[in-house]
Amino acid sequence: MRIVLVGPPGAGKGTQAAYLAKNLSIPHISTGDLFRANISQGTDLGKRARAFMDEGRLVPDEVTIGMAKDRMSQPDALNGFLLDGFPRNVGQAEALDEILRSESVELDAVLDLEVPEDEVVKRIAGRRICRNESAHVFHETYNPPKAEGVCDTCGGELYQRDDDSEETVRTRLEVYHTQTEPIIDYYRAQGLVVTISALGKVTDVTERAMEALKRSEEG
Ligand SMILES: [Zn+2]
């Protein structure tokens, strides 16, 4: 299957992408991984991306599209893939269509993870990270530490990343609404969109997604 995963920040997209890719035996292609791999391998696209990032500028779509195209042409992706973070605007979606057309293949589904906006803010703004080890993650409501502000695992001080402040989350949501949400309409016109609720336990959401994908394949 060839799937695009979309959803606002805080929808648990990365986690779901990893589970779904594993269940479906297809590679999980995330924009974050593409950037990291191209930059660490020093590819031409990686060098170009680096130059923009070093200047604090946005990486142009053509660079991101180039990286995605290279990755989709690798042997493990020939029979399917799950895209996470790409396309992130209508221009990229059109470029993806063109790439797929040139390979005479099509997308099977665009899985849209839906989360109410206030829930997104609560999920992200409640995160607390340990200063000693960023893998020690807590949540004010969903996974509170035993003592406020102190890491259960190592006793380190817990803090909120700048990226996770309510103000930043609202800005990220705004960017999502204006840039990324229009691709849902773009794909809806192609009859590809499958929307599921991303609320609840991670395993329940994965199950819901698998069911919805199966139904869309049959329908
Ligand atoms: Zn810790």
mmCIF file of C-alpha atoms and ligand atoms in Angstrom:
data_model
loop_
_atom_site.group_PDB
_atom_site.id
_atom_site.type_symbol
_atom_site.label_atom_id
_atom_site.label_comp_id
_atom_site.label_asym_id
_atom_site.label_seq_id
_atom_site.Cartn_x
_atom_site.Cartn_y
_atom_site.Cartn_z
ATOM 1 C CA MET A 1 0.000 0.000 0.000
ATOM 2 C CA ARG A 2 1.037 3.578 -0.635
ATOM 3 C CA ILE A 3 -0.199 5.773 2.164
ATOM 4 C CA VAL A 4 0.144 9.384 3.216
ATOM 5 C CA LEU A 5 -0.357 10.117 6.901
ATOM 6 C CA VAL A 6 -1.601 13.564 7.890
ATOM 7 C CA GLY A 7 -2.599 15.105 11.196
ATOM 8 C CA PRO A 8 -1.891 18.125 13.360
ATOM 9 C CA PRO A 9 1.125 18.345 15.643
ATOM 10 C CA GLY A 10 0.371 16.355 18.788
ATOM 11 C CA ALA A 11 -1.775 13.763 16.989
ATOM 12 C CA GLY A 12 0.839 11.069 17.641
ATOM 13 C CA LYS A 13 1.641 10.813 13.947
ATOM 14 C CA GLY A 14 5.213 9.539 14.340
ATOM 15 C CA THR A 15 4.172 6.803 16.759
ATOM 16 C CA GLN A 16 1.248 5.676 14.594
ATOM 17 C CA ALA A 17 3.391 5.792 11.461
ATOM 18 C CA ALA A 18 5.937 3.436 13.022
ATOM 19 C CA TYR A 19 3.269 0.936 14.133
ATOM 20 C CA LEU A 20 1.301 1.056 10.885
ATOM 21 C CA ALA A 21 4.401 0.655 8.723
ATOM 22 C CA LYS A 22 5.372 -2.389 10.757
ATOM 23 C CA ASN A 23 1.871 -3.905 10.551
ATOM 24 C CA LEU A 24 1.699 -3.322 6.810
ATOM 25 C CA SER A 25 5.348 -4.351 6.128
ATOM 26 C CA ILE A 26 6.131 -1.131 4.309
ATOM 27 C CA PRO A 27 8.869 1.409 5.061
ATOM 28 C CA HIS A 28 8.015 4.444 7.187
ATOM 29 C CA ILE A 29 9.354 7.475 5.332
ATOM 30 C CA SER A 30 9.423 10.556 7.556
ATOM 31 C CA THR A 31 10.654 13.960 6.510
ATOM 32 C CA GLY A 32 12.726 14.200 9.685
ATOM 33 C CA ASP A 33 14.562 10.966 8.854
ATOM 34 C CA LEU A 34 15.035 12.048 5.220
ATOM 35 C CA PHE A 35 16.712 15.282 6.322
ATOM 36 C CA ARG A 36 18.893 13.560 8.900
ATOM 37 C CA ALA A 37 19.982 10.831 6.452
ATOM 38 C CA ASN A 38 20.760 13.212 3.581
ATOM 39 C CA ILE A 39 22.653 15.602 5.809
ATOM 40 C CA SER A 40 24.677 12.899 7.564
ATOM 41 C CA GLN A 41 25.505 11.194 4.242
ATOM 42 C CA GLY A 42 26.478 14.541 2.730
ATOM 43 C CA THR A 43 24.307 14.142 -0.401
ATOM 44 C CA ASP A 44 23.894 17.165 -2.696
ATOM 45 C CA LEU A 45 20.334 17.614 -1.447
ATOM 46 C CA GLY A 46 21.547 17.274 2.135
ATOM 47 C CA LYS A 47 24.155 19.988 1.581
ATOM 48 C CA ARG A 48 21.557 22.279 0.061
ATOM 49 C CA ALA A 49 19.139 21.666 2.930
ATOM 50 C CA ARG A 50 21.932 22.307 5.438
ATOM 51 C CA ALA A 51 22.792 25.638 3.853
ATOM 52 C CA PHE A 52 19.221 26.886 4.245
ATOM 53 C CA MET A 53 18.909 25.542 7.777
ATOM 54 C CA ASP A 54 22.209 27.131 8.838
ATOM 55 C CA GLU A 55 20.828 30.478 7.715
ATOM 56 C CA GLY A 56 17.647 29.824 9.652
ATOM 57 C CA ARG A 57 15.625 29.728 6.446
ATOM 58 C CA LEU A 58 12.969 27.258 5.326
ATOM 59 C CA VAL A 59 14.226 24.470 3.096
ATOM 60 C CA PRO A 60 12.635 24.949 -0.361
ATOM 61 C CA ASP A 61 10.015 22.414 -1.467
ATOM 62 C CA GLU A 62 12.147 21.214 -4.393
ATOM 63 C CA VAL A 63 14.844 19.989 -1.974
ATOM 64 C CA THR A 64 12.343 18.101 0.185
ATOM 65 C CA ILE A 65 10.649 16.691 -2.920
ATOM 66 C CA GLY A 66 14.026 15.521 -4.258
ATOM 67 C CA MET A 67 14.809 13.681 -1.048
ATOM 68 C CA ALA A 68 11.379 12.013 -0.962
ATOM 69 C CA LYS A 69 11.708 10.992 -4.608
ATOM 70 C CA ASP A 70 15.117 9.384 -4.024
ATOM 71 C CA ARG A 71 13.827 7.508 -1.007
ATOM 72 C CA MET A 72 10.686 6.242 -2.777
ATOM 73 C CA SER A 73 12.822 4.838 -5.589
ATOM 74 C CA GLN A 74 14.796 2.584 -3.237
ATOM 75 C CA PRO A 75 14.054 -1.148 -3.517
ATOM 76 C CA ASP A 76 12.258 -1.509 -0.175
ATOM 77 C CA ALA A 77 9.748 1.194 -1.164
ATOM 78 C CA LEU A 78 8.847 -0.124 -4.608
ATOM 79 C CA ASN A 79 5.798 -2.024 -3.361
ATOM 80 C CA GLY A 80 4.577 0.550 -0.913
ATOM 81 C CA PHE A 81 5.438 3.092 1.744
ATOM 82 C CA LEU A 82 3.944 5.242 4.431
ATOM 83 C CA LEU A 83 4.773 8.938 4.114
ATOM 84 C CA ASP A 84 4.891 10.986 7.328
ATOM 85 C CA GLY A 85 5.475 14.734 7.095
ATOM 86 C CA PHE A 86 5.475 14.771 3.308
ATOM 87 C CA PRO A 87 3.641 16.247 1.470
ATOM 88 C CA ARG A 88 3.122 19.189 3.837
ATOM 89 C CA ASN A 89 1.511 21.604 1.374
ATOM 90 C CA VAL A 90 -0.464 21.430 -1.864
ATOM 91 C CA GLY A 91 2.612 22.140 -4.001
ATOM 92 C CA GLN A 92 4.359 19.097 -2.543
ATOM 93 C CA ALA A 93 1.203 17.010 -2.996
ATOM 94 C CA GLU A 94 1.106 17.930 -6.682
ATOM 95 C CA ALA A 95 4.791 17.042 -7.022
ATOM 96 C CA LEU A 96 4.142 13.691 -5.347
ATOM 97 C CA ASP A 97 1.323 12.968 -7.795
ATOM 98 C CA GLU A 98 3.692 13.681 -10.644
ATOM 99 C CA ILE A 99 6.367 11.352 -9.232
ATOM 100 C CA LEU A 100 3.836 8.546 -8.781
ATOM 101 C CA ARG A 101 2.376 9.091 -12.250
ATOM 102 C CA SER A 102 5.839 8.816 -13.783
ATOM 103 C CA GLU A 103 6.179 5.420 -12.054
ATOM 104 C CA SER A 104 2.640 4.431 -13.123
ATOM 105 C CA VAL A 105 1.555 3.892 -9.523
ATOM 106 C CA GLU A 106 -1.066 5.524 -7.303
ATOM 107 C CA LEU A 107 -1.695 6.352 -3.676
ATOM 108 C CA ASP A 108 -4.101 3.969 -1.936
ATOM 109 C CA ALA A 109 -5.137 6.173 0.950
ATOM 110 C CA VAL A 110 -4.522 9.374 2.840
ATOM 111 C CA LEU A 111 -5.000 8.649 6.512
ATOM 112 C CA ASP A 112 -6.126 11.730 8.410
ATOM 113 C CA LEU A 113 -5.633 11.624 12.191
ATOM 114 C CA GLU A 114 -8.185 13.854 13.850
ATOM 115 C CA VAL A 115 -7.687 15.449 17.270
ATOM 116 C CA PRO A 116 -9.631 18.367 18.751
ATOM 117 C CA GLU A 117 -7.492 21.481 18.939
ATOM 118 C CA ASP A 118 -7.759 21.892 22.724
ATOM 119 C CA GLU A 119 -6.625 18.296 23.138
ATOM 120 C CA VAL A 120 -3.566 18.970 20.983
ATOM 121 C CA VAL A 121 -2.638 21.934 23.165
ATOM 122 C CA LYS A 122 -3.166 19.895 26.330
ATOM 123 C CA ARG A 123 -1.059 17.004 25.010
ATOM 124 C CA ILE A 124 1.890 19.112 23.938
ATOM 125 C CA ALA A 125 1.847 21.896 26.515
ATOM 126 C CA GLY A 126 1.701 19.318 29.332
ATOM 127 C CA ARG A 127 4.954 17.616 28.313
ATOM 128 C CA ARG A 128 7.824 17.783 30.757
ATOM 129 C CA ILE A 129 11.307 16.599 29.798
ATOM 130 C CA CYS A 130 14.212 15.652 32.066
ATOM 131 C CA ARG A 131 17.279 17.903 31.857
ATOM 132 C CA ASN A 132 19.577 14.884 32.262
ATOM 133 C CA GLU A 133 18.036 12.648 29.617
ATOM 134 C CA SER A 134 15.558 13.754 26.941
ATOM 135 C CA ALA A 135 14.093 10.236 26.757
ATOM 136 C CA HIS A 136 12.727 10.721 30.293
ATOM 137 C CA VAL A 137 9.398 12.265 29.294
ATOM 138 C CA PHE A 138 6.450 12.957 31.577
ATOM 139 C CA HIS A 139 3.083 14.624 31.201
ATOM 140 C CA GLU A 140 1.366 16.852 33.759
ATOM 141 C CA THR A 141 -1.965 15.091 33.242
ATOM 142 C CA TYR A 142 -1.386 11.779 31.482
ATOM 143 C CA ASN A 143 1.875 10.628 33.061
ATOM 144 C CA PRO A 144 2.704 12.862 36.017
ATOM 145 C CA PRO A 145 5.967 12.378 37.929
ATOM 146 C CA LYS A 146 5.652 11.309 41.568
ATOM 147 C CA ALA A 147 7.071 14.642 42.751
ATOM 148 C CA GLU A 148 6.304 17.772 40.774
ATOM 149 C CA GLY A 149 9.206 18.923 38.612
ATOM 150 C CA VAL A 150 11.402 15.903 39.429
ATOM 151 C CA CYS A 151 12.256 12.980 37.124
ATOM 152 C CA ASP A 152 11.108 9.619 38.575
ATOM 153 C CA THR A 153 13.888 7.804 36.771
ATOM 154 C CA CYS A 154 16.997 9.807 37.686
ATOM 155 C CA GLY A 155 15.926 12.672 39.940
ATOM 156 C CA GLY A 156 16.744 15.270 37.269
ATOM 157 C CA GLU A 157 14.899 18.549 36.922
ATOM 158 C CA LEU A 158 11.882 18.492 34.578
ATOM 159 C CA TYR A 159 11.274 21.395 32.217
ATOM 160 C CA GLN A 160 9.043 22.408 29.309
ATOM 161 C CA ARG A 161 10.772 22.776 25.934
ATOM 162 C CA ASP A 162 10.261 26.154 24.216
ATOM 163 C CA ASP A 163 8.713 24.242 21.299
ATOM 164 C CA ASP A 164 6.055 22.867 23.622
ATOM 165 C CA SER A 165 4.777 26.136 25.100
ATOM 166 C CA GLU A 166 1.088 26.829 24.498
ATOM 167 C CA GLU A 167 1.930 29.857 22.368
ATOM 168 C CA THR A 168 4.255 27.849 20.091
ATOM 169 C CA VAL A 169 1.719 25.039 19.821
ATOM 170 C CA ARG A 170 -0.987 27.509 18.737
ATOM 171 C CA THR A 171 1.394 28.896 16.102
ATOM 172 C CA ARG A 172 2.237 25.386 14.846
ATOM 173 C CA LEU A 173 -1.494 24.603 14.627
ATOM 174 C CA GLU A 174 -2.037 27.779 12.638
ATOM 175 C CA VAL A 175 0.684 26.736 10.175
ATOM 176 C CA TYR A 176 -0.940 23.309 9.938
ATOM 177 C CA HIS A 177 -4.363 24.851 9.190
ATOM 178 C CA THR A 178 -3.083 27.175 6.489
ATOM 179 C CA GLN A 179 -0.381 25.018 4.846
ATOM 180 C CA THR A 180 -1.166 21.366 5.401
ATOM 181 C CA GLU A 181 -4.933 21.101 5.860
ATOM 182 C CA PRO A 182 -5.594 22.158 2.260
ATOM 183 C CA ILE A 183 -3.950 18.910 1.101
ATOM 184 C CA ILE A 184 -6.797 17.032 2.778
ATOM 185 C CA ASP A 185 -9.254 18.784 0.452
ATOM 186 C CA TYR A 186 -6.878 18.147 -2.441
ATOM 187 C CA TYR A 187 -6.901 14.412 -1.725
ATOM 188 C CA ARG A 188 -10.598 14.343 -0.829
ATOM 189 C CA ALA A 189 -11.275 15.370 -4.413
ATOM 190 C CA GLN A 190 -9.426 12.193 -5.423
ATOM 191 C CA GLY A 191 -11.534 10.122 -3.015
ATOM 192 C CA LEU A 192 -8.488 9.076 -1.004
ATOM 193 C CA VAL A 193 -9.101 10.519 2.453
ATOM 194 C CA VAL A 194 -9.795 8.209 5.386
ATOM 195 C CA THR A 195 -10.398 10.091 8.646
ATOM 196 C CA ILE A 196 -10.091 8.475 12.052
ATOM 197 C CA SER A 197 -10.086 9.805 15.590
ATOM 198 C CA ALA A 198 -6.608 9.823 17.142
ATOM 199 C CA LEU A 199 -7.994 9.927 20.683
ATOM 200 C CA GLY A 200 -7.448 7.101 23.115
ATOM 201 C CA LYS A 201 -4.729 4.528 23.628
ATOM 202 C CA VAL A 202 -1.973 4.223 21.020
ATOM 203 C CA THR A 203 -2.851 0.584 20.322
ATOM 204 C CA ASP A 204 -6.554 1.433 19.899
ATOM 205 C CA VAL A 205 -5.727 4.161 17.387
ATOM 206 C CA THR A 206 -3.500 1.766 15.407
ATOM 207 C CA GLU A 207 -6.302 -0.796 15.344
ATOM 208 C CA ARG A 208 -8.814 1.846 14.234
ATOM 209 C CA ALA A 209 -6.435 2.934 11.468
ATOM 210 C CA MET A 210 -5.859 -0.630 10.233
ATOM 211 C CA GLU A 211 -9.620 -1.246 10.100
ATOM 212 C CA ALA A 212 -10.238 2.006 8.220
ATOM 213 C CA LEU A 213 -7.470 1.263 5.707
ATOM 214 C CA LYS A 214 -8.852 -2.213 5.129
ATOM 215 C CA ARG A 215 -12.347 -0.812 4.541
ATOM 216 C CA SER A 216 -11.016 1.797 2.117
ATOM 217 C CA GLU A 217 -9.148 -0.902 0.194
ATOM 218 C CA GLU A 218 -12.311 -3.000 -0.115
ATOM 219 C CA GLY A 219 -14.494 -0.004 -0.928
HETATM 220 ZN ZN ZN B 1 15.700 11.798 34.170
#
